Amino acid sequence: MSPFTPRRQGAGRTLGRSTALSGAVGLVLLGTTAPAASADEPEQVVNGSFSNGTTGWEGYPAFAVQDGAGCLTVPAGTGAYSAAIRQPLKNLVKGATYAFTFTAWASVDGGSADTVAPYPRVVIQGGADVNYAAAFPSTKVNPTGAHKQYTYSFTENADLGATPALEFSQDISNDKAYTFCIDDVSVKGGAEVPVYTPDTGPRVRVNQVGYLPAGPKGATLVTTSTDPLPWQLENAGGTVVASGVSTPKGVDPTAGLNVHTIDFTSYTTPGTGYTLVADGQTSYPFAISGSAYDQLREDSKTVFYTQRSGTPILDSVAPGYGRAAGHVGVAPNTGDTAVPCQSLSDDSQKILVKQGDAPWTCDYTSDVTGGWYDAGDQGKYVVNGGIAVGQLLQEFERTKDAPSTDAGALGDSTLRVPERGNAVPDILDEAKWELDFFLKMQVKPGHPLAGMVFHKVADANWTGLPLDPAHDPQQRVLYRPSTAATLNVAATAAQGARLFAPYDAAYAQKLLQAAKTAYAAAKANPALYAPAPDASLDPNPGSGPYDDSNVTDEFYWAASELYLTTGDSSFRSDVLASPWNSAATSTVFTHDGFDWGHVAALARLDLATVPNALPGRAAIRQSVIDAADQYLADQAAQPFGQAYAPAGGNYAWGSNSSILNNMQVIGTAYDLTDAAKYRDGVERSMDYLLGRNALNQSYITGYGTKYSHNQHSRIYSHELDPSLPNPPSGTIAGGPNSTTLSTGDPVAAATFTKGCITQFCYLDDIGAWSLNELTINWNAPLSWVSSFLADQDNGADLQTTPLQAGITLGSRNTTGPTSATLVVSNPASPKKPGAHVSSVTFALPTAFTVSSKQKGVTVSQDGAFVTVTLPAYSGTVYGGKQVSVSLVLTPVLDGQLARTLPEQFWIDGVPAANG
């Protein structure tokens, strides 16, 4: 992603390997006497005058516009190809002749040297897929001193492959720092850059993976017709099994297309290879299956493992993704084992001063190994990791509270993680990898700002693509603690404490203490903000800023999680006093969806679903339902089915994650109400992500006929180097971004020369970092949603028992074992036949050991999940009657966790109401 955009900056610079391959070129004329190109010849370079900032260009390690030129500042000791300015050139025509001109100049620091050694190289070449074949061979230039104009001509006779680019790069390591600038860059000739027209395949757009048999089944037809059109559903053998007529919807403003919708919900027969035929077009194939989302539940979590830092990625666990441990201090890594704070001489200090703060550093180093690499870059950001780990924990916690959940699907030995078989649910093992990193990021006692949390750890300068984490040569840097990062740790550590308590009490205790310490530190430092970026002051930050100057929502989230975990009255008071607790539903749950900088929704979702006694909780639960209703209303107006209608139709950076976060809200409303409209809304919105969209593109790697697979990443750079993998199956791409042309994204700038309509503002190109990055906080809601959908089985309405179950406490002990009674009641009329009960299952919100001394009763417990088996003689519950079982609840962390009781029960495996 662009290092110069305020909202989401996570990645950067593609690095090709310059090689002198003049033999691959046909006629090449080099010199200063080539004829000037005529004014009417096509220009292939975007923003060659740098009048539009760095738009269209990439550069590293420190690239910025200075005095109207693109300038690269290269520190002494920079390695070969570790400094470059480049731009994709994807429209060169084989056999065409081009005029290539630019102005360049350079100076060694201090301006006294006569030469810059080594001289920079300039080349126009393809990538690793064509062994870096060159159209214009690698040529040294000596730009030292005054501005020099360079003029060349060349004939393009090479096969440049998928990623050709113009590149000015460092030749060999330099012993002195220097600045290199270019301006008025032009490559003229060949064909006009065509207006980009994507290949969208058949005009019938479907969910390319499949539909649940009893669920909604919708498709969208792109057509010029304004009248209804006939459609047929064909099975794999070509037999028509259903038919109907489409519903015209007019022009969708987010796509600029005239569309119809097709509804074939009534057809429920499972099978594979179905296609829809309409208006002379046949859709991509799809399945109708109750297991359509089962594999995605697992695959959507794989990228968290392959993004792990500080540990080898095992090919035996994730085949095809094995690599050495990154950032463990083994050369060329400087490593995360002993990371210093940002230097007082670093440009990052200037933006601290700009926002009114004093320069900041520290006099110690910290071991901050572990955690997840955030995205396409290899920075580790607490606020982005916070929402990601928070949503994974919510996904697991949902197995305790949601009637439709399949708790075993997220248990031990269900995911591709090396911790399989340790008696801890695998999803908690994955979350622990990030939580452990958070604990390391907390400032230790005895240092200034003790208890606060460093905002991020990242490279001092941007690096290029591809780059294995173990080969990253950049110095790693810790950035000043922030209130936002500290509150993210307070929230997620508190959340983790209650979820880990049944499996690892000592670790739960450690998390809880860290959460309380962080919350107290944040209250003592409530306005320590990460600064907003400023390219004029810090042109090469090396990482995204994740600036956030309103942390009231983070305080609300942290207080809520601490209250849910401990039941402490001080945290309850903070929750109730927060303006977010009484804020309007539309303020907490906006049309745009929540994200890392707007986390009040996370608090509301947990307060609504995790058992607690907060005053006004009913209103909080209703706010989630009201928000879901608004998202369903938004969805109803979208002919492609997405639950997303941002203001002005402007899709955000990472719009697919916004859609997924809205889907989580809708799914939670289903968990609260059992109303089918919410379940169906999640299913319909998933259709959009899996291909029912303007581009006919599944945005999830490995899923569908045409799916995203070239996401912007230093690790998964297959598009640049075929020996490297694409992202793992189940990885979601950022998706359409209405702001792409204002980000400086070079691929977007070169492609969308005439602009783009919202849904068409997307490219599956590794260089398109504003459109096609992957991030942990985008895959986290995909993980939640895929689990929700996999839980729906065939998509039919939830079957429940008429019986009710509940637990009452026989004593209100604040510490020690507590007597309790499990009651199963039958609210039916006494005239109705009795119902037999064999067992009752429930999940404890925090952590107790459950036992019973009642004759004939057996209790089995697996972590938080408890099954009570009733004696045969008392297993029938007649109308108007009840049966009771005496229990003893012994707290795991005596007196530290809330003594809340479960609100969801399963009687003989069937969901039962709490009563």
XYZ file of C-alpha atoms in Angstrom, residues 230-843:
614
model
C -36.388 -16.060 -19.293
C -33.777 -18.041 -17.398
C -33.057 -21.736 -16.920
C -31.154 -23.587 -14.234
C -29.274 -26.540 -15.712
C -27.677 -29.406 -13.824
C -24.234 -30.822 -14.620
C -25.725 -32.969 -17.377
C -27.325 -29.988 -19.113
C -30.863 -30.833 -18.061
C -33.092 -27.877 -17.232
C -34.234 -28.372 -13.656
C -35.832 -24.975 -12.975
C -36.826 -21.898 -14.927
C -38.393 -18.483 -14.554
C -38.091 -14.861 -15.607
C -35.711 -12.186 -14.399
C -36.611 -8.975 -12.596
C -35.280 -5.776 -14.237
C -33.514 -3.468 -11.763
C -32.259 -0.684 -14.035
C -28.743 0.725 -13.957
C -26.734 -0.008 -10.820
C -24.814 3.220 -10.102
C -21.956 1.314 -8.407
C -21.371 -0.652 -11.627
C -22.726 1.524 -14.426
C -24.511 -1.557 -15.757
C -28.113 -2.294 -16.581
C -28.993 -5.387 -14.568
C -31.721 -7.867 -13.733
C -31.923 -10.164 -10.726
C -32.708 -13.873 -10.840
C -34.157 -15.787 -7.886
C -34.037 -19.574 -7.893
C -34.436 -20.095 -4.146
C -37.191 -22.655 -4.607
C -34.819 -25.187 -6.148
C -33.200 -27.134 -3.281
C -31.698 -30.322 -4.734
C -28.010 -30.674 -3.780
C -25.504 -31.188 -6.548
C -22.464 -29.811 -8.337
C -21.914 -28.303 -11.762
C -25.112 -26.275 -11.906
C -25.218 -23.316 -14.317
C -27.697 -20.518 -14.977
C -28.574 -19.653 -18.559
C -30.129 -16.305 -19.505
C -29.988 -13.867 -22.424
C -27.748 -16.255 -24.374
C -25.176 -16.443 -21.558
C -24.189 -19.353 -19.295
C -22.844 -18.645 -15.831
C -19.775 -20.106 -14.237
C -20.630 -23.441 -12.531
C -21.600 -23.690 -8.890
C -22.831 -26.184 -6.330
C -25.901 -26.461 -4.151
C -24.596 -28.025 -0.957
C -25.003 -27.964 2.794
C -21.211 -28.092 3.086
C -20.532 -25.183 0.734
C -18.681 -23.221 3.423
C -17.151 -25.970 5.548
C -13.699 -25.807 3.944
C -13.663 -22.009 3.958
C -14.152 -22.078 7.730
C -10.719 -23.708 7.947
C -8.996 -22.062 4.975
C -9.863 -18.520 6.056
C -7.599 -18.993 9.076
C -4.572 -20.426 7.274
C -3.174 -17.017 6.346
C -2.801 -16.175 10.031
C -0.401 -19.082 10.401
C 1.559 -18.266 7.249
C 1.774 -14.612 8.387
C 3.400 -15.599 11.693
C 6.617 -13.804 12.537
C 9.469 -15.183 14.600
C 8.952 -18.854 13.841
C 9.617 -21.200 10.912
C 6.512 -21.824 8.823
C 6.338 -25.586 8.466
C 5.607 -27.050 5.077
C 4.153 -30.045 6.878
C 1.519 -27.757 8.373
C 0.924 -25.447 5.394
C 2.179 -27.294 2.279
C 3.839 -24.952 -0.187
C 4.367 -22.166 2.342
C 7.348 -23.390 4.356
C 9.969 -20.729 5.057
C 12.585 -19.791 7.622
C 11.681 -17.791 10.702
C 11.547 -14.081 10.005
C 13.033 -11.318 12.147
C 14.786 -13.482 14.702
C 18.118 -11.718 14.465
C 19.760 -14.046 11.945
C 21.606 -12.098 9.239
C 20.642 -10.274 7.165
C 17.804 -9.582 9.624
C 18.525 -7.139 12.396
C 15.603 -8.980 13.966
C 12.871 -8.300 16.505
C 14.930 -9.770 19.341
C 16.401 -6.453 20.531
C 14.603 -3.587 18.841
C 15.474 0.036 19.630
C 13.022 2.897 19.748
C 12.791 5.428 16.929
C 15.948 7.525 16.705
C 15.862 11.206 17.572
C 17.405 11.866 14.158
C 14.714 9.956 12.297
C 12.237 11.925 10.183
C 9.396 10.358 12.177
C 10.238 12.782 14.992
C 9.227 15.693 12.764
C 5.621 14.586 12.558
C 5.500 14.122 16.330
C 6.645 17.727 16.701
C 4.128 18.846 14.061
C 1.232 17.544 16.175
C 2.565 19.399 19.209
C 4.482 16.595 20.914
C 8.101 16.517 21.968
C 10.520 14.189 20.171
C 10.535 10.755 21.766
C 12.875 7.799 22.069
C 14.004 5.310 24.717
C 17.339 4.099 26.040
C 16.682 0.336 25.907
C 15.813 -2.385 23.436
C 12.905 -4.837 23.544
C 12.303 -8.388 22.423
C 9.118 -8.145 20.353
C 9.410 -11.375 18.393
C 6.282 -13.196 17.352
C 2.912 -11.900 16.272
C 1.524 -11.657 12.752
C 2.885 -9.653 9.867
C 0.142 -7.182 9.214
C -0.330 -7.363 5.477
C 1.738 -7.189 2.315
C 4.475 -5.512 4.310
C 6.236 -6.972 7.343
C 5.299 -4.413 9.939
C 3.441 -5.510 13.073
C 0.782 -3.021 14.155
C -1.049 -3.367 17.457
C -4.258 -1.613 16.414
C -4.631 -3.702 13.271
C -3.705 -6.836 15.152
C -6.127 -5.820 17.885
C -9.269 -5.890 15.785
C -8.068 -9.049 14.024
C -7.416 -11.057 17.186
C -10.578 -9.582 18.734
C -12.718 -10.928 15.909
C -11.080 -14.366 16.057
C -11.846 -14.462 19.763
C -15.435 -13.353 19.051
C -15.712 -16.192 16.548
C -14.743 -18.722 19.194
C -16.895 -17.099 21.887
C -19.867 -17.351 19.550
C -19.657 -21.143 19.937
C -20.734 -20.661 23.559
C -23.680 -18.367 22.944
C -25.216 -18.904 19.479
C -28.014 -21.459 19.089
C -26.925 -22.549 15.596
C -23.251 -23.013 16.358
C -21.231 -26.165 15.837
C -18.868 -25.889 18.802
C -16.722 -28.836 17.816
C -15.831 -27.287 14.464
C -13.482 -24.835 16.208
C -12.047 -27.252 18.744
C -8.603 -28.778 19.002
C -7.113 -30.335 15.836
C -9.430 -28.478 13.464
C -6.970 -26.033 11.857
C -3.571 -26.050 10.176
C -1.476 -24.978 13.162
C 1.502 -26.722 14.759
C -0.197 -26.694 18.181
C -2.792 -29.289 17.134
C -3.428 -31.883 19.810
C -2.644 -29.719 22.852
C -6.224 -29.846 24.235
C -6.736 -26.155 23.413
C -9.050 -25.071 20.578
C -6.865 -24.324 17.563
C -8.419 -20.919 16.982
C -7.284 -19.941 20.497
C -3.803 -21.254 19.708
C -3.690 -18.933 16.699
C -4.977 -15.985 18.700
C -2.370 -16.681 21.376
C 0.426 -16.111 18.866
C -0.685 -12.499 18.534
C -1.590 -12.031 22.182
C 1.890 -13.165 23.225
C 3.322 -10.510 20.927
C 1.041 -7.894 22.498
C 2.422 -8.735 25.932
C 5.948 -8.174 24.630
C 4.923 -4.798 23.213
C 3.859 -3.556 26.664
C 6.396 -1.215 28.266
C 7.929 -2.974 31.238
C 7.933 -1.618 34.808
C 10.702 0.828 35.593
C 10.609 2.551 32.215
C 8.768 5.773 31.306
C 5.192 5.066 30.184
C 5.236 1.660 31.893
C 2.107 -0.331 31.068
C 1.537 1.500 27.809
C 1.976 -0.382 24.533
C 4.283 0.483 21.654
C 2.225 1.520 18.662
C 4.074 -0.692 16.183
C 7.333 -2.375 15.247
C 8.378 -2.085 11.621
C 11.183 -1.516 9.162
C 12.842 1.889 9.275
C 12.397 2.178 5.494
C 10.197 0.581 2.862
C 11.413 -2.620 1.274
C 10.679 -4.040 -2.144
C 8.835 -7.085 -3.437
C 9.396 -9.987 -3.248
C 11.087 -10.295 0.134
C 11.190 -13.308 2.417
C 10.928 -12.053 6.018
C 14.154 -13.860 6.907
C 15.979 -11.804 4.265
C 14.723 -8.360 5.312
C 17.883 -6.268 5.896
C 16.153 -3.207 7.329
C 16.647 -1.988 10.878
C 13.529 -2.674 12.930
C 12.152 0.194 15.008
C 9.693 0.539 17.894
C 7.412 3.565 17.772
C 6.169 5.619 20.673
C 3.432 3.991 22.725
C -0.072 5.165 21.902
C -3.293 5.228 23.852
C -5.048 3.419 21.002
C -2.561 0.528 20.970
C -2.676 0.285 24.759
C -6.459 0.056 24.787
C -6.421 -2.570 22.031
C -4.261 -4.708 24.289
C -6.482 -4.010 27.297
C -9.545 -5.121 25.332
C -8.153 -8.233 23.672
C -6.150 -9.426 26.686
C -9.292 -9.159 28.823
C -11.274 -11.010 26.176
C -8.589 -13.665 25.954
C -8.449 -14.065 29.739
C -12.019 -15.315 30.021
C -11.687 -17.574 26.970
C -8.363 -19.139 27.936
C -9.306 -19.619 31.608
C -10.861 -23.087 31.103
C -7.794 -24.281 29.184
C -4.809 -22.473 30.721
C -5.564 -20.688 33.968
C -2.024 -19.367 34.404
C -2.060 -17.790 30.968
C -5.506 -16.339 31.605
C -4.181 -14.774 34.793
C -1.263 -13.270 32.854
C -3.591 -11.812 30.246
C -5.942 -10.368 32.835
C -3.140 -8.636 34.684
C -1.785 -7.200 31.433
C -5.256 -5.953 30.507
C -5.759 -4.204 33.833
C -2.276 -2.675 33.689
C -2.833 -1.428 30.148
C -6.215 0.063 30.979
C -4.813 1.917 33.979
C -1.898 3.174 31.902
C -4.252 4.404 29.174
C -6.362 6.271 31.710
C -3.178 7.921 32.976
C -2.165 8.795 29.377
C -5.488 9.310 27.595
C -4.257 11.400 24.665
C -1.021 9.864 23.436
C -1.792 9.688 19.739
C 0.134 8.181 16.854
C 0.774 11.088 14.479
C -0.814 11.443 11.073
C 1.550 10.965 8.142
C 3.179 13.869 6.350
C 5.254 12.942 3.305
C 6.885 16.352 3.246
C 8.382 15.690 6.680
C 8.797 11.925 6.636
C 8.861 10.768 3.000
C 9.796 7.195 3.817
C 8.199 6.016 7.058
C 8.675 2.352 6.182
C 5.305 1.448 7.670
C 1.706 2.561 7.967
C 0.801 5.195 10.577
C -2.559 3.912 11.870
C -3.166 7.321 13.383
C -6.295 7.804 15.484
C -6.938 10.933 17.517
C -10.328 9.873 18.905
C -9.888 6.950 21.268
C -13.163 7.227 23.169
C -14.374 4.165 21.292
C -11.236 2.236 22.280
C -11.882 3.161 25.928
C -15.445 1.862 25.537
C -14.253 -1.403 23.990
C -11.591 -1.996 26.637
C -13.919 -1.188 29.548
C -16.577 -3.489 28.082
C -14.232 -6.458 27.743
C -12.837 -5.945 31.234
C -16.356 -5.753 32.636
C -17.488 -8.884 30.797
C -14.456 -10.772 32.078
C -14.380 -9.574 35.693
C -17.832 -8.190 36.478
C -16.008 -5.420 38.348
C -18.188 -2.416 39.204
C -15.489 0.094 38.232
C -15.398 -1.209 34.670
C -19.200 -1.325 34.587
C -19.255 2.336 35.593
C -16.851 3.219 32.796
C -18.984 1.370 30.274
C -22.126 3.162 31.398
C -20.378 6.541 31.427
C -19.013 6.181 27.903
C -20.779 8.319 25.297
C -20.663 5.298 23.025
C -22.924 3.308 25.349
C -25.792 5.701 24.715
C -24.836 6.683 21.165
C -27.387 6.177 18.411
C -27.283 2.890 16.549
C -26.354 4.683 13.318
C -23.368 6.290 15.050
C -21.937 2.986 16.267
C -22.924 0.940 13.208
C -22.424 3.209 10.221
C -23.275 2.397 6.604
C -19.530 2.171 5.960
C -19.023 -0.556 8.573
C -16.660 -0.610 11.538
C -12.879 -0.957 11.252
C -9.647 -0.740 13.262
C -10.167 2.957 13.939
C -13.862 2.629 14.858
C -14.267 -0.172 17.381
C -17.334 0.758 19.423
C -19.225 -1.864 17.431
C -16.969 -4.598 18.843
C -18.017 -3.580 22.339
C -21.719 -3.526 21.434
C -21.546 -6.949 19.805
C -19.963 -8.525 22.882
C -22.176 -6.721 25.387
C -25.158 -8.021 23.416
C -24.057 -11.649 23.204
C -21.765 -12.477 26.155
C -23.790 -13.122 29.344
C -23.671 -10.135 31.672
C -25.820 -8.025 33.979
C -25.116 -4.560 32.519
C -28.038 -2.187 33.130
C -29.688 -1.393 29.809
C -28.386 -4.493 28.091
C -31.718 -5.042 26.353
C -31.272 -1.727 24.547
C -27.786 -2.750 23.461
C -29.106 -6.011 22.060
C -31.822 -4.096 20.240
C -29.257 -1.721 18.758
C -27.495 -4.674 17.116
C -30.806 -5.852 15.682
C -31.655 -2.342 14.473
C -28.246 -2.050 12.825
C -28.776 -5.360 11.059
C -32.163 -4.141 9.816
C -30.483 -1.069 8.326
C -27.880 -3.213 6.597
C -30.646 -5.444 5.212
C -32.386 -2.332 3.890
C -29.125 -1.267 2.252
C -28.752 -4.741 0.803
C -32.255 -4.771 -0.653
C -31.311 -1.825 -2.868
C -28.205 -3.588 -4.246
C -28.885 -5.816 -7.278
C -25.613 -7.668 -6.679
C -26.681 -8.538 -3.118
C -23.967 -6.897 -0.997
C -24.905 -5.499 2.429
C -23.008 -2.292 1.809
C -24.196 1.168 0.805
C -21.596 3.751 1.868
C -22.284 7.436 1.520
C -22.206 8.553 -2.093
C -21.579 5.001 -3.227
C -17.879 5.517 -2.473
C -16.295 2.186 -1.617
C -13.599 2.390 1.059
C -10.055 1.077 0.892
C -10.554 -2.590 1.784
C -14.274 -2.423 0.970
C -14.580 -6.200 1.150
C -13.725 -6.060 4.846
C -16.407 -3.402 5.357
C -18.927 -5.738 3.775
C -17.756 -8.620 5.959
C -17.969 -6.533 9.128
C -21.537 -5.602 8.229
C -22.215 -9.294 7.688
C -20.946 -10.031 11.187
C -23.483 -7.575 12.581
C -26.274 -9.200 10.557
C -25.178 -12.667 11.646
C -25.135 -11.590 15.277
C -28.710 -10.357 14.907
C -29.610 -13.852 13.736
C -27.943 -15.318 16.802
C -29.999 -12.971 18.984
C -33.362 -13.520 17.287
C -33.345 -16.738 15.211
C -35.041 -14.629 12.505
C -34.307 -16.171 9.109
C -34.025 -12.818 7.329
C -30.693 -12.160 9.035
C -29.242 -15.562 8.155
C -30.398 -15.090 4.574
C -28.865 -11.622 4.475
C -25.439 -13.022 5.342
C -25.783 -15.681 2.649
C -26.784 -13.146 -0.022
C -23.911 -10.847 0.819
C -21.461 -13.748 0.562
C -22.654 -14.250 -3.003
C -21.169 -10.843 -3.878
C -17.748 -11.760 -2.464
C -17.729 -15.083 -4.314
C -18.498 -13.737 -7.763
C -21.931 -12.145 -7.935
C -20.490 -8.716 -8.696
C -19.760 -6.422 -11.609
C -16.377 -8.016 -12.308
C -17.595 -11.630 -12.010
C -14.680 -12.025 -9.602
C -14.423 -14.138 -6.494
C -12.332 -12.074 -4.104
C -11.338 -15.148 -2.067
C -8.242 -17.005 -3.224
C -8.919 -20.592 -4.277
C -12.703 -20.214 -4.312
C -14.686 -20.064 -7.548
C -13.790 -20.215 -11.223
C -12.176 -16.768 -11.408
C -10.642 -15.703 -8.119
C -8.123 -13.169 -6.792
C -4.666 -14.669 -6.369
C -2.119 -11.898 -6.976
C -2.642 -9.973 -3.743
C 0.028 -7.410 -2.854
C 2.500 -9.246 -0.627
C 6.227 -9.574 -0.151
C 5.844 -13.230 0.846
C 3.316 -14.505 -1.722
C 4.848 -12.845 -4.795
C 4.183 -15.525 -7.394
C 3.299 -12.909 -10.011
C 6.822 -11.487 -9.687
C 8.678 -14.743 -9.084
C 7.009 -17.986 -10.198
C 9.012 -19.949 -7.630
C 7.016 -18.257 -4.873
C 3.438 -19.138 -3.923
C 0.258 -17.164 -4.313
C -1.553 -16.382 -1.060
C -3.129 -19.380 0.693
C -6.619 -20.463 -0.258
C -9.125 -18.584 1.847
C -7.314 -15.216 1.670
C -9.496 -12.255 0.790
C -8.412 -9.323 -1.356
C -9.136 -5.742 -0.336
C -11.544 -5.151 -3.190
C -12.886 -2.114 -5.060
C -11.622 1.230 -3.778
C -13.224 4.453 -4.950
C -10.209 6.452 -3.756
C -7.595 4.459 -5.667
C -6.639 7.260 -8.067
C -5.847 9.590 -5.177
C -3.557 7.106 -3.415
C -0.588 7.146 -5.754
C -1.045 3.465 -6.564
C 1.113 3.139 -9.711
C -0.776 0.242 -11.256
C -4.156 1.864 -10.724
C -2.868 5.145 -12.156
C -1.506 3.427 -15.261
C -4.650 1.356 -15.765
C -7.562 3.642 -14.941
C -6.449 6.493 -17.154
C -10.063 7.528 -17.681
C -11.152 6.828 -14.101
C -13.217 3.897 -12.886
C -16.775 3.220 -11.752
C -16.912 1.940 -8.172
C -17.160 -1.838 -8.603
C -14.667 -1.688 -11.467
C -12.032 0.028 -9.305
C -10.229 -3.244 -8.717
C -7.293 -5.118 -10.257
C -5.915 -8.527 -9.352
C -2.341 -7.252 -9.679
C 0.405 -7.562 -7.078
C 1.421 -3.969 -7.657
C -2.067 -2.589 -7.040
C -1.608 -2.064 -3.323
C -4.628 0.212 -2.894
C -6.934 -2.443 -4.349
C -5.481 -5.857 -3.862
C -3.581 -6.151 -0.607
C -4.230 -8.822 1.967
C -4.368 -8.006 5.676
C -4.994 -9.905 8.874
C -7.836 -7.560 9.827
C -9.606 -8.245 6.531
C -9.342 -12.015 6.892
C -10.574 -11.952 10.496
C -14.189 -11.042 9.607
C -14.037 -13.523 6.714
C -13.135 -16.138 9.300
C -16.092 -15.143 11.498
C -18.528 -15.109 8.586
C -17.336 -18.405 7.124
C -17.861 -20.082 10.498
C -21.326 -18.580 10.751
C -22.278 -19.855 7.294
C -20.770 -23.292 7.848
C -22.906 -23.540 11.005
C -26.111 -23.105 8.996
C -25.828 -26.595 7.482
C -28.357 -26.684 4.625
C -29.680 -23.189 5.366
C -32.989 -24.308 6.820
C -34.695 -22.696 9.795
C -33.217 -23.629 13.139
C -34.949 -26.510 14.882
C -35.388 -25.966 18.625
C -36.878 -27.932 21.476
C -39.942 -26.648 23.323
C -38.149 -27.367 26.567
C -36.284 -24.681 28.468
C -33.160 -24.845 30.590
C -31.460 -22.573 33.064
C -29.044 -22.460 35.958
C -29.703 -20.728 39.242
C -27.188 -20.148 42.008
C -27.977 -21.572 45.413
C -25.566 -19.150 47.053
C -24.055 -15.809 46.118
C -20.532 -16.544 47.220
C -18.033 -14.091 45.791
C -15.255 -16.612 46.177
C -14.962 -20.357 46.437
C -17.306 -23.111 45.225
C -20.920 -22.166 44.617
C -23.920 -24.459 44.725
C -26.167 -24.260 41.681
C -29.210 -25.938 40.218
C -29.715 -26.891 36.598
C -33.412 -26.810 35.805
C -35.093 -28.262 32.717
C -38.726 -27.217 32.380
C -41.574 -27.948 30.002
C -43.823 -24.899 29.513
C -46.392 -26.942 27.594
C -49.857 -27.647 28.940
C -50.049 -30.476 31.472
C -52.289 -32.277 28.998
C -49.422 -32.552 26.524
C -47.190 -35.660 26.539
C -43.937 -35.413 28.397
C -40.585 -34.904 26.668
C -37.644 -37.134 27.381
C -34.297 -35.560 28.276
C -31.004 -37.438 28.326
C -28.460 -34.626 28.511
C -28.054 -30.875 28.755
C -25.025 -29.059 27.307
C -23.921 -25.514 27.997
C -20.797 -23.368 27.834
